[in-house]
Amino acid sequence: MALLSSVTRRTLTLGLNSTMLLPLSRSLQTFSLPDLPYDYGALEPAISGEIMQLHHQKHHQTYITNYNKALEQLHEAIQKGDSSTVVKLQSAIKFNGGGHVNHSIFWKNLAPIREGGGEPPKASLGWAIDTHFGSLESLIQKMNAEGAALQGSGWVWLGVNKELKKLVIETTPNQDPLVTKGPHLVPLLGIDVWEHAYYLQYKNVRPDYLKNIWKVINWKYASEVYEKECA
Amino acid sequence: MAATTSMVTSLTFTIPSLGFRLPTRSYPCVKPQRRFVRKAASNVITATYELKAPPYPLNALEPHMSRETLEYHWGKHHRTYVENLNKQVVGTDLEGLSLEDIIIVTYNKGDILPAFNNAAQAWNHDFFWESMKPGGGGKPSGDLLDLIERDFGSFERFIEEFKSAAATQFGSGWAWLAYKANRLDVENAVNPWPSEKDKKLVIVKSPNAMNPLVWDYFPLLTIDVWEHAYYLDFQNQRPDYISVFMQKLVSWETVNTRLEKAKARAAEREMEEERRRKEEEEGKPTNEEDDDDDLEMYVDNDNDDSEAE
């Protein structure tokens, strides 16, 4: 105990240097916009460069900005023991944190054609898709039907239940991450069906967007995630 | 017109395919209005909902809301809701009901039925186009302004609150100014009607297709904050769209007219309730069929069987 208190005292006297962390409080991690591994225009004609730029630089960035703000307010409220505020902030964290989580996955779900976008999955994921859905075409048809039928804003997902090792298709409303549909669900690929994801190019014809996006879907990433969960 | 006269417009009737009754206790003034269109060269009467045009040409709201936006928003989105609603309703017991009735019925106290989305969105968009006008914006006057100042403190604070509701409706949805004059409907109590000072203006937001009709509020003004409403003109800048809507598009005349209707409806309901209460006191039979028993007609009385030895 004596040692601990002397260490603490030394920490305090070493001063108010901002890099010195007080033992009981952890610094708050802030999030920043991940870079896209391809140019904005690289997914054309499936998704226009204009949309990619707005989607990444405006929408995703705004989720991150607001997520960081909400986390900071949450941090403060926790330290003060202000439970009302802690509870009040939950929806902002879900919206904006969810937006950040989902879009970070989305950028990895896409790839230019010359980098493998659209190439069908092979190996274990390809086999699991054929087993579970009959064929890749059948999976695509089902996801597109779910995506088109989704009312309002949300996402359509191909996920894997890591406990049961089973593939699932799910939709989530607004920016709810896939895990809100089941604690064992891991997203392999998500398609954003918020209007901002396609409106400038496809207007009200969401089914056309869904038909075309498969040309730039990055199955390599989905396979990697699948193999990690189901190895 | 024999076919139409055989349609009894009563306030309660069962919808067997949906398994429940049109609720009347909460909506005493909702009389199902059937609209019929006799198709040419056909003896079949069908009811269809039509896509009503906005009360101005599609380019009339420029530069604040582009013609292109109206062409897609009204010409595609709104049209699709109406067309899909017609497909969903044809041949069912919903056919012939007014839009507002379909909304209430398919809302089903929160256990939403399939036609709700299309019905509510068809209604919401009609209401939205009528909420705007070329050369709109400015400030309301008269009773409406008085009520706004009473319930929000000032016109400026109302604007702030409305804009905030519209900006913070996450995902798709709507923001509303509505007149709230209903009393709590608790089944084992009779709550008094709100006094004049309890009737008030409220700002509410709703997700996706939801609207305040289902809470028995009287909507006065709405702004569509689905992305399709503003994306072509404003992209992700929803706050700019909302500001332009308030400053340049709102038709305060329309809001005023709606407020007068809302007040009249509230007064009508109160009178209706008074009349019913008086009749009950005096022991007279009421006109309203709010007893479940009345709907079932028994040809044979159970007693007959028990007497047969």
XYZ file of C-alpha atoms in Angstrom:
540
model
C 0.000 0.000 0.000
C 2.794 2.356 0.895
C 4.506 1.639 -2.372
C 1.319 2.325 -4.289
C 0.748 5.617 -2.577
C 4.302 6.736 -3.167
C 4.043 5.843 -6.814
C 0.827 7.789 -7.013
C 2.311 10.798 -5.339
C 5.245 10.742 -7.706
C 2.923 10.516 -10.634
C 1.066 13.572 -9.419
C 4.184 15.597 -8.733
C 5.637 14.770 -12.107
C 3.057 17.194 -13.088
C 0.262 18.111 -15.278
C 1.929 16.860 -18.402
C -0.914 15.774 -20.602
C 0.757 12.487 -21.420
C 0.750 11.481 -17.753
C -2.324 9.458 -17.107
C -3.868 9.362 -13.674
C -4.178 5.730 -12.615
C -7.938 5.697 -12.338
C -8.903 7.351 -15.588
C -8.257 5.972 -19.017
C -7.825 8.243 -21.970
C -10.645 8.259 -24.403
C -9.938 6.798 -27.800
C -11.200 8.957 -30.609
C -12.004 7.537 -33.991
C -11.072 8.826 -37.392
C -12.189 8.228 -40.925
C -10.471 5.159 -42.412
C -8.999 5.631 -45.868
C -10.623 3.866 -48.765
C -8.314 1.254 -50.313
C -9.356 2.498 -53.798
C -10.208 5.749 -55.582
C -13.689 7.197 -55.380
C -14.218 6.533 -59.071
C -12.834 2.997 -59.026
C -16.201 1.301 -58.502
C -17.844 2.849 -61.549
C -20.174 2.209 -63.225
C -21.712 0.176 -60.420
C -21.386 3.000 -57.914
C -20.570 6.505 -59.071
C -17.544 8.415 -57.835
C -19.837 11.235 -56.734
C -21.704 8.901 -54.415
C -18.542 7.288 -53.053
C -17.058 10.646 -52.194
C -20.179 11.998 -50.479
C -20.778 8.703 -48.746
C -17.243 8.510 -47.379
C -16.318 12.154 -46.765
C -19.680 13.417 -45.579
C -21.883 10.652 -44.242
C -19.277 8.386 -42.691
C -17.261 11.340 -41.414
C -20.375 12.807 -39.767
C -21.087 9.535 -37.975
C -17.514 9.528 -36.682
C -17.635 13.152 -35.573
C -20.892 12.633 -33.725
C -19.751 9.311 -32.303
C -16.635 10.926 -30.832
C -18.761 13.719 -29.382
C -21.204 11.280 -27.821
C -18.377 9.191 -26.375
C -16.822 12.249 -24.816
C -20.114 13.227 -23.251
C -20.584 9.636 -22.082
C -17.131 9.594 -20.543
C -17.918 12.755 -18.608
C -21.287 11.500 -17.492
C -19.808 8.214 -16.260
C -17.149 10.027 -14.293
C -19.750 12.281 -12.712
C -22.075 9.380 -12.062
C -24.782 11.145 -14.059
C -26.935 8.159 -14.922
C -29.674 10.077 -16.710
C -27.188 11.442 -19.157
C -25.545 8.052 -19.568
C -28.900 6.593 -20.560
C -29.875 9.573 -22.696
C -26.728 9.191 -24.774
C -27.376 5.575 -25.721
C -29.339 6.340 -28.870
C -26.715 8.782 -30.161
C -24.052 6.150 -29.565
C -26.096 3.479 -31.310
C -26.829 5.697 -34.317
C -23.407 7.170 -34.782
C -21.283 4.329 -33.460
C -23.341 1.919 -35.509
C -22.882 4.150 -38.539
C -19.118 4.048 -38.034
C -19.009 0.282 -37.493
C -21.196 -0.492 -40.486
C -19.517 1.811 -42.957
C -16.044 0.649 -41.953
C -17.105 -2.860 -42.930
C -18.836 -1.622 -46.093
C -15.704 -0.047 -47.608
C -13.924 -3.396 -47.203
C -16.863 -5.205 -48.758
C -16.276 -3.360 -52.016
C -13.406 -3.602 -54.493
C -12.742 -2.426 -58.031
C -13.262 -5.095 -60.651
C -9.576 -5.169 -61.541
C -8.798 -5.934 -57.908
C -11.196 -8.854 -57.671
C -14.489 -7.042 -57.167
C -17.319 -9.303 -58.247
C -15.245 -12.490 -58.332
C -17.319 -15.252 -56.765
C -16.220 -16.724 -53.432
C -14.288 -19.965 -53.459
C -12.982 -22.335 -50.796
C -14.888 -22.715 -47.573
C -17.201 -19.715 -47.955
C -18.112 -20.647 -51.521
C -18.870 -24.158 -50.394
C -20.921 -22.958 -47.404
C -22.974 -20.682 -49.671
C -23.729 -23.524 -52.062
C -24.657 -25.813 -49.195
C -26.846 -23.333 -47.386
C -28.447 -21.419 -50.254
C -28.072 -23.814 -53.163
C -26.022 -21.409 -55.240
C -24.491 -17.960 -55.230
C -27.289 -16.728 -57.512
C -29.838 -17.896 -55.004
C -28.061 -16.056 -52.178
C -27.916 -12.896 -54.256
C -31.580 -13.147 -55.141
C -32.539 -13.544 -51.499
C -30.385 -10.661 -50.308
C -31.706 -8.417 -53.043
C -35.298 -9.293 -52.153
C -34.649 -8.491 -48.494
C -32.815 -5.321 -49.370
C -35.545 -4.107 -51.694
C -38.290 -4.846 -49.182
C -36.630 -2.999 -46.330
C -38.800 -0.016 -45.388
C -36.984 3.208 -44.712
C -33.268 3.073 -43.969
C -31.098 0.113 -43.058
C -28.741 -2.619 -44.141
C -28.957 -6.113 -45.563
C -26.300 -8.526 -44.311
C -24.724 -11.845 -45.047
C -23.459 -13.011 -41.693
C -22.241 -16.114 -39.950
C -23.451 -17.394 -36.638
C -20.100 -18.202 -35.097
C -21.587 -20.592 -32.556
C -23.598 -22.637 -35.007
C -21.221 -22.015 -37.910
C -24.216 -21.207 -40.075
C -24.655 -18.515 -42.677
C -27.532 -16.111 -42.210
C -29.171 -13.309 -44.149
C -30.471 -10.506 -41.959
C -31.592 -6.922 -42.226
C -31.087 -4.229 -39.641
C -32.900 -0.885 -39.455
C -31.123 2.478 -39.477
C -27.508 1.984 -38.328
C -28.039 -0.968 -36.054
C -25.023 -3.269 -36.378
C -25.656 -6.923 -37.232
C -24.856 -7.986 -33.686
C -28.134 -6.403 -32.547
C -29.911 -9.241 -34.350
C -27.994 -11.888 -32.404
C -24.940 -11.816 -30.174
C -23.198 -14.584 -32.158
C -23.664 -12.989 -35.562
C -20.566 -11.792 -37.381
C -20.989 -9.689 -40.515
C -19.320 -11.014 -43.651
C -20.835 -8.533 -46.018
C -23.305 -5.700 -45.685
C -25.108 -3.658 -48.295
C -26.138 -0.160 -47.322
C -29.704 0.488 -48.499
C -30.047 3.964 -47.039
C -31.115 6.220 -49.897
C -27.846 8.167 -49.629
C -26.038 5.021 -50.798
C -27.625 5.082 -54.249
C -30.016 7.979 -54.814
C -27.924 10.301 -56.963
C -27.330 7.493 -59.426
C -30.272 5.126 -59.181
C -32.928 7.501 -57.787
C -35.912 5.541 -56.506
C -34.896 2.310 -58.264
C -33.242 0.529 -55.361
C -33.486 -2.884 -57.085
C -31.150 -1.667 -59.874
C -28.571 -0.587 -57.287
C -28.817 -3.994 -55.629
C -28.456 -5.773 -58.941
C -25.347 -3.828 -59.884
C -23.483 -3.714 -56.593
C -22.590 -7.407 -56.844
C -20.171 -6.516 -59.639
C -17.952 -4.819 -57.090
C -18.472 -6.977 -54.025
C -15.176 -8.039 -52.477
C -15.650 -11.704 -51.681
C -12.011 -12.071 -50.642
C -12.640 -10.039 -47.501
C -15.847 -11.935 -46.709
C -13.960 -15.228 -47.088
C -11.211 -14.081 -44.745
C -13.702 -13.192 -42.044
C -15.584 -16.453 -42.557
C -12.456 -18.559 -42.310
C -11.400 -16.783 -39.164
C -14.724 -17.509 -37.465
C -15.165 -21.025 -38.790
C -11.617 -22.347 -38.912
C -76.924 1.913 -57.434
C -78.407 -1.064 -55.623
C -74.981 -2.368 -54.833
C -73.990 0.744 -52.939
C -77.165 1.084 -50.918
C -76.666 -2.366 -49.549
C -73.431 -1.213 -47.958
C -74.302 -0.315 -44.424
C -72.149 2.403 -43.082
C -72.128 1.547 -39.426
C -69.528 2.600 -37.011
C -68.539 -0.889 -36.071
C -68.147 -3.797 -38.379
C -65.947 -6.817 -38.424
C -63.240 -7.358 -40.927
C -63.109 -11.139 -40.859
C -59.999 -11.477 -42.907
C -58.162 -9.344 -40.421
C -59.894 -10.696 -37.387
C -60.774 -7.530 -35.543
C -63.192 -4.644 -35.539
C -62.713 -1.135 -36.729
C -62.192 0.646 -33.416
C -64.738 3.322 -32.782
C -64.314 4.292 -29.174
C -61.296 6.362 -29.977
C -62.549 7.790 -33.208
C -66.172 8.747 -32.705
C -66.213 11.041 -35.673
C -64.607 8.676 -38.111
C -67.317 7.422 -40.350
C -65.914 5.037 -42.916
C -66.305 6.790 -46.197
C -66.503 4.565 -49.138
C -65.414 5.866 -52.467
C -66.515 4.028 -55.500
C -65.464 4.248 -59.084
C -67.499 2.392 -61.637
C -65.033 1.189 -64.222
C -66.083 1.648 -67.808
C -67.514 -1.436 -69.509
C -67.695 -3.324 -66.273
C -70.420 -4.086 -63.790
C -67.933 -4.347 -60.981
C -67.563 -1.430 -58.629
C -64.049 -1.079 -57.332
C -62.523 1.495 -55.093
C -59.153 2.915 -55.982
C -56.990 5.577 -54.488
C -55.736 8.132 -56.920
C -52.438 9.952 -56.972
C -53.473 13.538 -56.331
C -51.264 16.178 -57.960
C -49.643 18.818 -55.751
C -51.607 22.102 -55.749
C -48.934 23.753 -57.946
C -46.888 22.791 -61.026
C -43.851 20.602 -60.401
C -41.447 23.458 -61.093
C -43.287 25.995 -58.956
C -41.165 25.499 -55.856
C -37.895 26.262 -57.600
C -35.217 27.167 -56.694
C -35.938 25.910 -53.182
C -37.134 22.477 -54.240
C -36.237 21.507 -57.770
C -38.588 20.270 -60.460
C -36.410 17.172 -60.694
C -37.032 16.428 -57.025
C -40.801 16.819 -57.491
C -40.710 14.611 -60.579
C -39.106 11.786 -58.640
C -40.588 12.395 -55.228
C -44.179 12.828 -56.429
C -43.965 11.116 -59.813
C -42.146 7.977 -58.627
C -42.095 7.577 -54.837
C -45.580 8.885 -54.053
C -47.048 7.232 -57.131
C -45.558 3.882 -56.139
C -47.058 4.063 -52.656
C -50.499 4.691 -54.161
C -50.172 1.955 -56.790
C -48.933 -0.602 -54.294
C -51.665 0.345 -51.851
C -54.297 -0.309 -54.500
C -52.780 -3.700 -55.205
C -52.753 -4.585 -51.521
C -56.298 -3.436 -50.847
C -58.202 -4.795 -53.846
C -60.471 -7.665 -52.951
C -59.960 -7.233 -49.214
C -62.211 -5.696 -46.609
C -60.043 -2.601 -46.658
C -61.345 -1.806 -50.115
C -63.429 1.333 -50.202
C -62.268 2.710 -46.871
C -60.890 6.215 -46.777
C -57.131 6.514 -46.535
C -57.346 7.711 -42.965
C -59.472 4.725 -41.995
C -57.039 2.307 -43.597
C -54.204 3.916 -41.679
C -55.981 3.520 -38.342
C -57.127 -0.023 -39.068
C -53.783 -1.268 -40.337
C -51.877 0.490 -37.563
C -53.739 -1.989 -35.421
C -52.616 -0.383 -32.151
C -48.962 -0.922 -33.038
C -49.214 -4.473 -34.343
C -48.850 -3.170 -37.847
C -50.485 -4.826 -40.836
C -48.961 -4.909 -44.339
C -50.980 -2.137 -45.987
C -50.017 0.421 -43.323
C -46.782 1.553 -44.924
C -48.285 2.306 -48.304
C -51.465 3.850 -46.900
C -49.649 6.069 -44.438
C -47.042 7.138 -46.971
C -49.757 7.949 -49.526
C -51.478 10.135 -46.943
C -48.248 11.672 -45.637
C -47.193 12.796 -49.087
C -50.573 14.343 -49.943
C -50.297 16.223 -46.665
C -46.717 17.261 -47.411
C -47.401 18.754 -50.867
C -50.299 20.708 -49.409
C -48.085 21.982 -46.597
C -46.009 23.897 -49.119
C -46.673 26.626 -51.649
C -44.680 28.748 -54.080
C -43.640 31.902 -52.258
C -44.212 30.265 -48.908
C -42.478 30.889 -45.633
C -42.842 33.999 -43.547
C -44.838 34.015 -40.362
C -48.334 32.912 -39.407
C -50.836 35.303 -37.810
C -54.016 35.328 -35.757
C -55.041 32.396 -33.624
C -52.301 30.192 -35.001
C -49.570 32.622 -34.039
C -51.143 33.120 -30.615
C -51.190 29.402 -29.973
C -47.608 29.020 -31.196
C -46.476 31.774 -28.861
C -48.449 30.279 -26.002
C -47.151 26.744 -26.448
C -43.559 27.400 -27.528
C -42.783 30.755 -25.955
C -42.175 32.520 -29.220
C -42.304 31.926 -32.956
C -38.511 31.784 -33.049
C -38.399 29.079 -30.405
C -41.045 27.121 -32.268
C -38.909 27.284 -35.426
C -35.876 26.107 -33.480
C -37.736 23.178 -31.978
C -39.313 22.155 -35.259
C -35.992 22.308 -37.071
C -34.355 20.308 -34.322
C -37.008 17.595 -34.468
C -36.611 17.362 -38.237
C -32.823 17.245 -37.994
C -32.718 14.611 -35.265
C -35.236 12.165 -36.713
C -32.644 9.502 -37.333
C -33.005 7.522 -40.536
C -36.182 8.009 -42.512
C -39.231 9.802 -41.193
C -41.170 13.003 -40.693
C -41.433 15.942 -38.321
C -44.860 17.364 -37.449
C -46.669 20.239 -35.890
C -49.918 18.824 -34.543
C -52.921 19.834 -32.451
C -53.394 17.605 -29.462
C -56.904 17.696 -28.043
C -57.529 14.128 -27.107
C -57.983 12.782 -23.692
C -56.410 9.655 -22.292
C -58.412 6.655 -23.327
C -58.162 4.423 -20.290
C -60.700 1.659 -20.436
C -61.846 1.575 -16.852
C -62.053 5.313 -16.363
C -63.665 8.254 -17.998
C -61.097 10.983 -18.241
C -62.376 14.481 -18.680
C -61.911 16.232 -21.983
C -58.949 18.566 -21.927
C -59.822 22.122 -21.021
C -59.108 24.875 -23.513
C -55.743 25.444 -21.994
C -54.811 21.764 -22.120
C -55.485 21.530 -25.814
C -52.212 22.354 -27.365
C -49.804 22.439 -30.236
C -47.091 19.831 -30.140
C -44.052 19.048 -32.246
C -43.478 15.373 -32.831
C -41.232 13.299 -35.057
C -42.020 9.902 -36.459
C -40.004 7.182 -38.186
C -40.589 5.781 -41.661
C -44.320 5.892 -42.463
C -45.620 6.660 -39.014
C -47.804 9.735 -38.537
C -49.683 11.398 -35.659
C -53.101 10.199 -36.867
C -52.381 6.960 -35.065
C -52.037 8.860 -31.790
C -55.279 10.689 -32.523
C -53.519 14.017 -32.929
C -54.639 16.425 -35.641
C -51.639 17.083 -37.927
C -51.141 20.694 -39.020
C -47.777 20.716 -40.800
C -45.174 18.221 -41.868
C -41.733 18.000 -43.397
C -40.521 14.825 -45.112
C -37.016 13.963 -43.932
C -36.547 10.741 -45.855
C -33.332 11.249 -47.830
C -35.221 11.066 -51.134
C -36.972 14.308 -50.161
C -33.784 16.378 -50.236
C -30.870 14.390 -51.595
C -30.956 15.670 -55.196
C -31.047 19.290 -54.021
C -29.078 19.236 -50.802
C -27.236 15.899 -50.682
C -26.347 15.168 -47.056
C -27.170 18.704 -45.879
C -30.465 18.020 -44.200
C -30.303 21.108 -41.929
C -30.063 23.364 -45.003
C -33.091 21.692 -46.541
C -35.050 22.179 -43.314
C -34.123 25.883 -43.145
C -35.151 26.471 -46.731
C -38.402 24.642 -46.107
C -39.242 26.865 -43.135
C -38.143 30.100 -44.759
C -39.392 29.651 -48.286
C -41.916 26.851 -48.613
C -44.297 26.488 -45.650
C -47.877 27.448 -46.451
C -49.089 29.065 -43.230
C -52.537 29.548 -44.799
C -52.910 25.810 -45.086
C -51.683 25.285 -41.540
C -54.212 27.860 -40.356
C -57.093 26.191 -42.174
C -56.107 22.877 -40.652
C -55.992 24.426 -37.179
C -59.558 25.702 -37.570
C -60.664 22.206 -38.586
C -58.832 20.737 -35.614
C -60.546 23.060 -33.171
C -63.913 22.353 -34.761
C -63.361 18.631 -34.495
C -62.413 18.898 -30.848
C -65.578 20.895 -30.136
C -67.700 18.424 -32.103
C -66.338 15.493 -30.144
C -67.034 17.189 -26.871
C -70.619 17.868 -27.877
C -71.054 14.313 -29.055
C -69.720 13.045 -25.759
C -72.031 15.374 -23.804
C -75.009 14.148 -25.763
C -74.089 10.541 -25.146
C -73.580 11.132 -21.456
C -76.919 12.871 -21.145
C -78.695 10.059 -22.949
C -77.106 7.475 -20.732
C -78.196 9.395 -17.683
C -81.720 9.626 -18.940
C -81.756 5.921 -19.742
C -82.400 6.374 -23.424
C -80.958 3.939 -25.904
C -77.930 5.334 -27.645
C -77.427 5.440 -31.391
C -73.833 4.311 -31.207
C -73.252 0.595 -31.361
C -70.456 0.255 -28.974
C -71.756 -2.952 -27.441
C -70.143 -5.997 -28.860
C -73.276 -8.039 -28.376
C -75.220 -6.059 -30.922
C -73.150 -7.318 -33.768
C -74.055 -10.938 -33.406
C -77.556 -12.015 -34.274
C -78.685 -15.212 -32.696
C -81.438 -16.999 -34.515
C -81.865 -19.594 -31.799
C -81.820 -18.818 -28.138
C -79.736 -21.114 -25.984
C -82.604 -21.422 -23.551
C -84.663 -23.294 -26.111
C -82.240 -26.187 -26.142
C -82.025 -26.446 -22.385
C -85.759 -26.713 -22.125
C -85.982 -29.548 -24.555
C -85.833 -32.657 -22.433
